Tab-separated table of C-alpha atoms and ligand atoms in Angstrom:
chain	number	residue	atom	x	y	z
A	7	MET	CA	15.519	-25.515	-0.672
A	8	LYS	CA	11.869	-24.561	-1.071
A	9	PRO	CA	11.122	-22.750	-4.342
A	10	ILE	CA	11.320	-18.963	-3.983
A	11	HIS	CA	8.290	-16.794	-4.745
A	12	MET	CA	7.767	-13.025	-4.517
A	13	VAL	CA	4.925	-13.884	-2.120
A	14	ASP	CA	4.278	-17.390	-0.814
A	15	LEU	CA	0.547	-17.539	-0.172
A	16	LYS	CA	0.427	-21.323	-0.371
A	17	GLN	CA	2.865	-21.918	2.507
A	18	GLN	CA	1.188	-19.249	4.600
A	19	TYR	CA	-2.195	-20.900	4.054
A	20	LEU	CA	-0.875	-24.344	4.998
A	21	HIS	CA	0.025	-23.074	8.489
A	22	ILE	CA	-3.568	-21.979	9.143
A	23	LYS	CA	-5.395	-24.431	6.890
A	24	GLU	CA	-7.513	-25.984	9.620
A	25	GLU	CA	-8.903	-22.703	10.948
A	26	ILE	CA	-9.417	-21.253	7.500
A	27	ASP	CA	-11.144	-24.339	6.153
A	28	ALA	CA	-13.444	-24.422	9.174
A	29	ALA	CA	-14.286	-20.730	8.812
A	30	VAL	CA	-15.029	-21.124	5.107
A	31	ALA	CA	-17.123	-24.221	5.785
A	32	GLY	CA	-19.033	-22.225	8.408
A	33	VAL	CA	-19.995	-19.592	5.863
A	34	LEU	CA	-20.975	-22.224	3.289
A	35	ASP	CA	-23.073	-23.934	5.913
A	36	SER	CA	-24.862	-20.743	6.898
A	37	ALA	CA	-25.394	-19.797	3.233
A	38	LEU	CA	-25.142	-16.157	4.328
A	39	PHE	CA	-22.764	-15.057	1.607
A	40	ILE	CA	-23.443	-11.335	1.606
A	41	GLY	CA	-23.401	-9.332	4.819
A	42	GLY	CA	-23.687	-11.666	7.767
A	43	PRO	CA	-22.028	-11.614	11.152
A	44	GLN	CA	-18.461	-12.138	9.874
A	45	VAL	CA	-18.389	-8.798	8.097
A	46	ASN	CA	-19.433	-6.792	11.158
A	47	GLU	CA	-17.125	-8.787	13.365
A	48	PHE	CA	-14.216	-7.991	11.065
A	49	ALA	CA	-15.083	-4.295	10.827
A	50	ASN	CA	-15.147	-4.056	14.625
A	51	LYS	CA	-11.902	-5.979	15.071
A	52	LEU	CA	-10.086	-3.919	12.467
A	53	ALA	CA	-11.352	-0.659	13.997
A	54	LYS	CA	-9.940	-1.767	17.331
A	55	TYR	CA	-6.624	-2.839	15.793
A	56	LEU	CA	-6.158	0.445	13.945
A	57	GLY	CA	-7.480	2.643	16.725
A	58	VAL	CA	-10.060	4.209	14.467
A	59	LYS	CA	-13.737	4.822	15.158
A	60	HIS	CA	-15.321	3.452	11.995
A	61	VAL	CA	-14.344	0.795	9.472
A	62	ILE	CA	-16.491	0.350	6.388
A	63	PRO	CA	-15.566	-2.843	4.552
A	64	CYS	CA	-15.819	-2.745	0.748
A	65	ALA	CA	-14.953	-4.748	-2.344
A	66	ASN	CA	-11.316	-3.720	-2.906
A	67	GLY	CA	-8.782	-0.989	-2.230
A	68	THR	CA	-9.500	0.877	-5.442
A	69	ASP	CA	-13.196	1.124	-4.534
A	70	ALA	CA	-12.176	2.298	-1.069
A	71	LEU	CA	-10.294	5.230	-2.613
A	72	GLN	CA	-13.158	6.012	-4.978
A	73	ILE	CA	-15.796	5.927	-2.243
A	74	ALA	CA	-13.608	8.095	-0.003
A	75	MET	CA	-13.338	10.741	-2.702
A	76	MET	CA	-17.057	10.531	-3.512
A	77	ALA	CA	-17.882	11.207	0.139
A	78	LEU	CA	-15.985	14.501	0.162
A	79	ASP	CA	-18.268	16.156	-2.421
A	80	LEU	CA	-15.397	17.311	-4.577
A	81	GLN	CA	-16.363	19.123	-7.764
A	82	PRO	CA	-15.121	18.387	-11.290
A	83	GLY	CA	-11.787	20.102	-11.781
A	84	ASP	CA	-10.923	20.212	-8.084
A	85	GLU	CA	-7.289	19.342	-7.563
A	86	VAL	CA	-6.038	16.367	-5.590
A	87	ILE	CA	-2.350	16.171	-4.776
A	88	THR	CA	-0.823	12.712	-4.996
A	89	PRO	CA	2.585	11.170	-5.621
A	90	SER	CA	3.383	10.065	-9.163
A	91	PHE	CA	5.457	7.222	-7.749
A	92	THR	CA	2.608	4.897	-6.709
A	93	TYR	CA	0.335	2.109	-7.876
A	94	VAL	CA	-2.127	3.251	-10.525
A	95	ALA	CA	-5.238	2.881	-8.334
A	96	THR	CA	-4.415	5.956	-6.280
A	97	THR	CA	-4.277	8.293	-9.236
A	98	GLU	CA	-6.825	6.562	-11.452
A	99	VAL	CA	-9.821	7.124	-9.187
A	100	ILE	CA	-9.048	10.845	-9.076
A	101	ALA	CA	-9.340	11.000	-12.857
A	102	LEU	CA	-12.360	8.700	-12.891
A	103	LEU	CA	-14.264	11.162	-10.695
A	104	LYS	CA	-13.335	14.011	-13.061
A	105	LEU	CA	-11.040	15.559	-10.480
A	106	LYS	CA	-7.591	16.727	-11.444
A	107	PRO	CA	-4.656	14.657	-10.219
A	108	VAL	CA	-1.679	16.864	-9.370
A	109	PHE	CA	1.435	14.736	-9.281
A	110	VAL	CA	4.258	15.573	-6.912
A	111	GLU	CA	7.640	14.175	-5.980
A	112	VAL	CA	8.461	11.574	-3.409
A	113	ASP	CA	11.440	11.622	-1.080
A	114	THR	CA	14.094	9.370	-2.645
A	115	LYS	CA	14.965	7.973	0.762
A	116	THR	CA	11.498	6.999	1.998
A	117	PHE	CA	9.693	6.567	-1.381
A	118	CYS	CA	6.849	8.561	0.211
A	119	ILE	CA	5.302	11.881	-0.842
A	120	ASP	CA	7.524	14.875	-0.080
A	121	PRO	CA	5.700	17.393	2.170
A	122	GLY	CA	7.737	20.251	0.669
A	123	ALA	CA	6.500	19.274	-2.796
A	124	ILE	CA	2.905	19.224	-1.538
A	125	LYS	CA	3.240	22.812	-0.306
A	126	LYS	CA	4.494	24.002	-3.678
A	127	ALA	CA	1.665	22.292	-5.549
A	128	ILE	CA	-1.189	23.896	-3.596
A	129	THR	CA	-3.464	26.239	-5.580
A	130	PRO	CA	-6.893	27.741	-4.795
A	131	LYS	CA	-8.406	24.656	-6.464
A	132	THR	CA	-6.631	22.139	-4.249
A	133	LYS	CA	-9.090	20.195	-2.112
A	134	ALA	CA	-7.325	17.053	-0.950
A	135	ILE	CA	-4.017	15.283	-0.465
A	136	VAL	CA	-3.612	11.536	-0.928
A	137	PRO	CA	-0.409	10.408	0.774
A	138	VAL	CA	0.532	6.817	-0.084
A	139	HIS	CA	2.327	4.856	2.637
A	140	LEU	CA	4.461	3.056	0.090
A	141	TYR	CA	6.127	-0.341	0.540
A	142	GLY	CA	5.251	-0.491	4.264
A	143	GLN	CA	6.389	2.782	5.782
A	144	SER	CA	4.345	5.789	6.854
A	145	CYS	CA	4.529	9.139	5.097
A	146	GLN	CA	5.584	12.154	7.184
A	147	MET	CA	2.041	12.510	8.547
A	148	GLU	CA	2.778	15.244	11.072
A	149	GLU	CA	3.946	17.634	8.360
A	150	ILE	CA	1.220	16.539	5.955
A	151	MET	CA	-1.561	17.086	8.530
A	152	ALA	CA	-0.117	20.507	9.391
A	153	ILE	CA	-0.145	21.535	5.716
A	154	ALA	CA	-3.691	20.199	5.319
A	155	ASN	CA	-4.907	22.083	8.392
A	156	GLU	CA	-3.290	25.313	7.293
A	157	HIS	CA	-4.864	25.140	3.828
A	158	ASN	CA	-8.121	23.456	4.823
A	159	LEU	CA	-7.542	20.324	2.758
A	160	TYR	CA	-8.775	16.780	3.237
A	161	VAL	CA	-6.258	14.004	3.761
A	162	ILE	CA	-7.050	10.534	2.411
A	163	GLU	CA	-4.382	8.030	3.428
A	164	ASP	CA	-3.705	5.251	0.917
A	165	ASN	CA	-2.816	2.555	3.419
A	166	ALA	CA	-3.054	-0.405	1.016
A	167	GLN	CA	0.619	-1.312	1.445
A	168	SER	CA	1.198	-0.390	5.075
A	169	ILE	CA	-1.511	-1.778	7.312
A	170	GLY	CA	0.040	-2.318	10.741
A	171	SER	CA	2.617	0.436	10.304
A	172	ASP	CA	2.502	3.513	12.496
A	173	PHE	CA	3.624	7.099	12.848
A	174	THR	CA	5.111	8.722	15.947
A	175	PHE	CA	4.448	12.434	16.397
A	176	LYS	CA	6.958	14.832	17.951
A	177	ASN	CA	5.022	14.796	21.231
A	178	GLY	CA	5.587	11.053	21.451
A	179	THR	CA	2.079	9.907	20.481
A	180	THR	CA	2.055	6.961	18.123
A	181	LYS	CA	-0.864	6.257	15.804
A	182	LYS	CA	-1.374	3.487	13.291
A	183	THR	CA	-1.281	4.484	9.634
A	184	GLY	CA	-4.843	4.679	8.445
A	185	SER	CA	-6.047	6.396	11.617
A	186	ILE	CA	-4.516	9.837	11.047
A	187	GLY	CA	-6.117	11.487	7.994
A	188	ASN	CA	-9.810	12.347	7.503
A	189	ILE	CA	-10.301	9.026	5.721
A	190	SER	CA	-8.023	6.104	4.998
A	191	CYS	CA	-8.250	3.274	2.523
A	192	THR	CA	-6.791	-0.180	2.511
A	193	SER	CA	-6.814	-3.339	0.424
A	194	PHE	CA	-6.982	-7.018	1.314
A	195	PHE	CA	-5.720	-8.178	-2.080
A	196	PRO	CA	-4.128	-11.596	-1.404
A	197	SER	CA	-0.522	-10.370	-1.585
A	198	LYS	CA	-1.020	-7.383	0.743
A	199	ASN	CA	0.244	-7.667	4.326
A	200	LEU	CA	-3.278	-8.533	5.474
A	201	GLY	CA	-4.617	-10.405	2.465
A	202	CYS	CA	-7.824	-12.346	1.951
A	203	TYR	CA	-8.371	-15.049	-0.682
A	204	GLY	CA	-9.949	-12.860	-3.309
A	205	ASP	CA	-10.681	-9.138	-3.382
A	206	GLY	CA	-11.441	-6.975	-0.383
A	207	GLY	CA	-10.913	-3.499	0.984
A	208	ALA	CA	-11.899	-1.087	3.732
A	209	ILE	CA	-12.425	2.592	4.381
A	210	CYS	CA	-11.702	4.045	7.824
A	211	THR	CA	-12.565	7.316	9.508
A	212	ASN	CA	-12.942	8.870	12.938
A	213	ASP	CA	-15.688	11.192	11.683
A	214	ASP	CA	-19.244	9.972	12.451
A	215	ALA	CA	-20.950	11.948	9.682
A	216	LEU	CA	-18.402	10.855	7.092
A	217	ALA	CA	-18.745	7.231	8.226
A	218	ASP	CA	-22.486	7.405	7.641
A	219	LYS	CA	-21.972	8.796	4.191
A	220	LEU	CA	-19.241	6.317	3.252
A	221	LYS	CA	-21.519	3.471	4.300
A	222	MET	CA	-24.353	4.844	2.183
A	223	ILE	CA	-22.176	5.381	-0.867
A	224	ALA	CA	-20.843	1.820	-0.714
A	225	ASN	CA	-24.460	0.644	-0.620
A	226	HIS	CA	-26.166	2.419	-3.542
A	227	GLY	CA	-26.673	5.600	-1.565
A	228	GLN	CA	-29.237	4.031	0.759
A	229	LYS	CA	-29.570	3.851	4.495
A	230	LYS	CA	-33.096	2.460	4.428
A	231	ARG	CA	-33.509	-0.288	1.865
A	232	TYR	CA	-34.791	0.953	-1.526
A	233	TYR	CA	-34.698	4.612	-0.426
A	234	HIS	CA	-31.691	6.032	-2.242
A	235	GLU	CA	-30.570	9.406	-0.938
A	236	ILE	CA	-27.384	9.971	-2.925
A	237	VAL	CA	-25.637	8.428	-5.911
A	238	GLY	CA	-23.395	5.632	-4.734
A	239	CYS	CA	-22.093	2.311	-5.948
A	240	ASN	CA	-22.125	-1.319	-4.938
A	241	SER	CA	-19.025	-2.303	-3.041
A	242	ARG	CA	-19.099	-5.081	-0.475
A	243	LEU	CA	-16.675	-7.340	1.338
A	244	ASP	CA	-18.271	-10.779	1.112
A	245	ALA	CA	-18.756	-13.093	4.088
A	246	LEU	CA	-16.182	-15.668	2.919
A	247	GLN	CA	-13.461	-13.020	2.729
A	248	ALA	CA	-14.498	-11.545	6.087
A	249	ALA	CA	-14.354	-14.998	7.706
A	250	ILE	CA	-10.827	-15.487	6.339
A	251	LEU	CA	-9.769	-12.017	7.504
A	252	ASN	CA	-11.111	-12.732	10.989
A	253	ILE	CA	-8.615	-15.593	11.192
A	254	LYS	CA	-5.760	-13.598	9.690
A	255	LEU	CA	-6.088	-10.245	11.486
A	256	PRO	CA	-4.850	-11.608	14.852
A	257	LEU	CA	-1.832	-13.000	12.968
A	258	LEU	CA	-0.936	-9.693	11.304
A	259	ASP	CA	1.573	-8.523	13.912
A	260	GLY	CA	3.368	-11.863	13.719
A	261	TYR	CA	3.389	-11.648	9.930
A	262	ILE	CA	4.906	-8.181	10.192
A	263	GLU	CA	7.640	-9.488	12.493
A	264	ALA	CA	8.463	-12.249	9.996
A	265	ARG	CA	8.766	-9.639	7.229
A	266	ARG	CA	10.950	-7.405	9.390
A	267	LYS	CA	13.200	-10.333	10.189
A	268	ALA	CA	13.661	-11.110	6.503
A	269	ALA	CA	14.362	-7.397	5.906
A	270	ASP	CA	17.026	-7.422	8.647
A	271	PHE	CA	18.710	-10.366	6.966
A	272	TYR	CA	18.746	-8.558	3.607
A	273	ASP	CA	19.942	-5.284	5.199
A	274	ASN	CA	22.790	-7.045	6.884
A	275	ALA	CA	23.920	-8.859	3.757
A	276	PHE	CA	23.893	-5.696	1.619
A	277	LYS	CA	25.101	-3.071	4.086
A	278	GLU	CA	28.698	-2.888	2.879
A	279	ASN	CA	27.817	-2.677	-0.800
A	280	ASP	CA	28.082	0.747	-2.439
A	281	LYS	CA	25.892	-0.211	-5.405
A	282	ILE	CA	22.967	-1.240	-3.239
A	283	THR	CA	20.983	1.145	-1.077
A	284	THR	CA	18.788	-0.791	1.333
A	285	PRO	CA	15.377	0.542	2.425
A	286	PHE	CA	15.583	3.551	4.712
A	287	ARG	CA	13.950	3.100	8.088
A	288	SER	CA	12.632	6.359	9.431
A	289	ASP	CA	12.687	7.012	13.166
A	290	TYR	CA	9.038	8.130	13.036
A	291	SER	CA	7.524	4.991	11.527
A	292	LYS	CA	7.660	1.253	11.932
A	293	HIS	CA	8.424	-0.315	8.556
A	294	VAL	CA	6.136	-3.285	7.849
A	295	PHE	CA	7.923	-4.273	4.621
A	296	HIS	CA	5.132	-4.866	2.188
A	297	GLN	CA	8.013	-4.713	-0.271
A	298	TYR	CA	11.741	-4.933	0.183
A	299	THR	CA	12.948	-2.465	-2.408
A	300	LEU	CA	16.561	-1.685	-3.190
A	301	ILE	CA	17.945	1.301	-5.052
A	302	LEU	CA	20.798	0.496	-7.425
A	303	GLU	CA	23.345	3.297	-7.266
A	304	ASN	CA	26.802	4.103	-8.605
A	305	VAL	CA	26.269	2.111	-11.777
A	306	GLU	CA	26.759	3.621	-15.194
A	307	SER	CA	23.553	2.619	-16.877
A	308	PRO	CA	21.100	1.768	-14.101
A	309	GLU	CA	18.351	0.379	-16.288
A	310	SER	CA	20.521	-2.083	-18.211
A	311	PHE	CA	22.323	-3.001	-14.994
A	312	ARG	CA	18.934	-3.714	-13.432
A	313	ASP	CA	17.741	-5.697	-16.491
A	314	GLY	CA	20.893	-7.772	-16.207
A	315	LEU	CA	20.362	-8.355	-12.499
A	316	GLN	CA	16.762	-9.412	-13.032
A	317	ALA	CA	17.757	-11.798	-15.824
A	318	PHE	CA	20.564	-13.275	-13.713
A	319	LEU	CA	18.230	-13.770	-10.747
A	320	ALA	CA	15.573	-15.328	-12.985
A	321	GLU	CA	18.157	-17.800	-14.382
A	322	ASN	CA	18.760	-18.777	-10.768
A	323	ASN	CA	15.039	-19.159	-10.035
A	324	ILE	CA	14.788	-15.972	-7.994
A	325	PRO	CA	11.855	-13.734	-8.921
A	326	SER	CA	12.152	-9.958	-8.627
A	327	MET	CA	9.829	-7.082	-9.549
A	328	ILE	CA	9.959	-3.429	-10.509
A	329	TYR	CA	7.382	-1.448	-8.514
A	330	TYR	CA	6.668	0.521	-10.642
A	331	PRO	CA	8.232	0.656	-14.095
A	332	VAL	CA	6.250	3.739	-15.219
A	333	PRO	CA	5.265	6.567	-12.832
A	334	ALA	CA	1.762	8.034	-13.130
A	335	HIS	CA	2.832	11.216	-14.915
A	336	LYS	CA	4.321	9.116	-17.738
A	337	GLN	CA	1.282	6.843	-18.185
A	338	ASN	CA	-0.715	7.299	-21.388
A	339	MET	CA	-3.795	7.301	-19.183
A	340	PHE	CA	-2.778	10.734	-17.880
A	341	ALA	CA	-1.646	12.299	-21.162
A	342	LYS	CA	-4.699	14.525	-21.224
A	343	PHE	CA	-4.051	15.598	-17.655
A	344	GLY	CA	-0.801	17.125	-18.798
A	345	GLY	CA	1.315	14.201	-17.626
A	346	ALA	CA	4.058	15.059	-20.105
A	347	ASP	CA	4.391	18.580	-18.694
A	348	TYR	CA	5.612	17.332	-15.351
A	349	ASP	CA	9.277	17.361	-14.545
A	350	LEU	CA	9.636	14.930	-11.657
A	351	GLU	CA	13.334	14.226	-11.582
A	352	LYS	CA	13.407	12.291	-8.332
A	353	THR	CA	10.510	10.098	-9.375
A	354	ASP	CA	12.184	9.329	-12.709
A	355	TRP	CA	15.492	8.715	-10.946
A	356	LEU	CA	13.863	6.150	-8.648
A	357	THR	CA	11.873	4.549	-11.445
A	358	HIS	CA	15.111	3.642	-13.217
A	359	ARG	CA	16.820	2.256	-10.132
A	360	VAL	CA	14.376	0.393	-7.874
A	361	ILE	CA	14.134	-3.364	-7.675
A	362	SER	CA	12.060	-5.383	-5.219
A	363	LEU	CA	13.223	-8.752	-3.915
A	364	PRO	CA	11.030	-11.595	-2.622
A	365	MET	CA	9.368	-10.489	0.618
A	366	HIS	CA	6.816	-12.491	2.550
A	367	THR	CA	6.129	-14.258	5.811
A	368	GLU	CA	7.549	-17.638	4.805
A	369	LEU	CA	11.126	-16.808	3.743
A	370	ASP	CA	13.655	-18.972	5.558
A	371	GLU	CA	17.371	-18.471	6.114
A	372	GLU	CA	18.382	-20.903	3.430
A	373	GLN	CA	16.358	-18.974	0.866
A	374	LEU	CA	17.555	-15.583	2.116
A	375	ASN	CA	21.161	-16.772	2.051
A	376	TYR	CA	20.771	-17.952	-1.494
A	377	ILE	CA	19.008	-14.775	-2.705
A	378	THR	CA	21.555	-12.403	-1.140
A	379	LYS	CA	24.470	-14.487	-2.401
A	380	LYS	CA	23.145	-14.371	-5.966
A	381	VAL	CA	22.381	-10.632	-5.838
A	382	LEU	CA	25.903	-9.916	-4.591
A	383	GLU	CA	27.426	-12.259	-7.149
A	384	TYR	CA	25.902	-10.183	-9.953
A	385	VAL	CA	26.468	-6.782	-8.385
A	386	ASN	CA	30.134	-7.473	-7.545
A	387	LYS	CA	31.152	-9.030	-10.806
B	28	PLP	C1	-3.055	-2.537	-3.954
B	28	PLP	C2	-3.119	-1.083	-3.918
B	28	PLP	C3	-4.321	-0.384	-4.148
B	28	PLP	C4	-5.569	-1.023	-4.667
B	28	PLP	O1	-6.046	-2.120	-4.046
B	28	PLP	P1	-6.968	-3.182	-4.828
B	28	PLP	O2	-7.572	-3.967	-3.726
B	28	PLP	O3	-6.082	-3.974	-5.715
B	28	PLP	O4	-7.996	-2.431	-5.596
B	28	PLP	C5	-4.308	0.996	-3.988
B	28	PLP	N1	-3.196	1.652	-3.660
B	28	PLP	C6	-2.025	1.025	-3.458
B	28	PLP	C7	-0.823	1.832	-3.082
B	28	PLP	C8	-1.936	-0.351	-3.595
B	28	PLP	O5	-0.758	-0.967	-3.404
């Protein structure tokens, strides 16, 4: 059996080595490392794939979120509603820009922000909502957009984990995640569903004026070289990463199918087990399984049960991860934002019970058989 990894970037690369090596060699040959035709080509291709008007490539997903929030002219103290159950980048940039993160609950079934909780958290200072499409499934975007419209709030989708997923509205229209809010942000970190071989990110919008501004902010606030209109930053996707992404973007749908197939295998193996809740698949979104995350239920002490499971899997050379062991409202980083005052029962409940199993495009049946057998061996003992 091949060794099992959380993500197997090496095997994935080996399947496309020739094209990738040629693309990288092409960039080296041209010596156009910054900007260059690959970056524009990628922006155009991604815009087409997502069904969005503008894609502004940038240096990473965290920058994408920061630049998005900078473009909305929010004022210090303005409130931004976000889930506590997310990767730190989402909440960190809010604080970095001297805005106030307001943490709300997620739905324990979907792991995504709960629209009802958003409604309750709105105050006169609320300016934006940042829904995070966590683990590969879309948030309830129809309800979120309705709330945003009613209260005149911006929506910034954090699409770092769910590129390629979609949302189907009640009228039957389907849109890709990242094409629904005012702005969306994504990451091409190597382990993401569309990963490059270093850092990369992108900001998307359908709004022409916002696109202009996002582009300027990512480029030191200039449109014309050396004429700086607004305060920005320096955030670029480099040509090597763009060349790699141009090879990988056409493969994304196939990669998603491989992930969904692995998820089906897991689902099937665990479906009869009352201690394991497999990922919920909503009827309004296609799950692209950035992570395959189980909830451990009906066990007396979930955290020690989970520690035991992780240790047992590790002894058997199966990696596993906890995404995420500490929710935002419990991070020291947010102590001065009143983190300790939050009472987010559902978020805490999930934090103690989630465990993510290996999930990537290269998992084969032998590996999946072995992983599920070992998980069940521990859980049933
Ligand atoms: C990965 C990730 C980011 C940040 O992306 P980077 O490219 O690592 O900066 C933001 N939000 C979520 C939910 C992520 O998973």
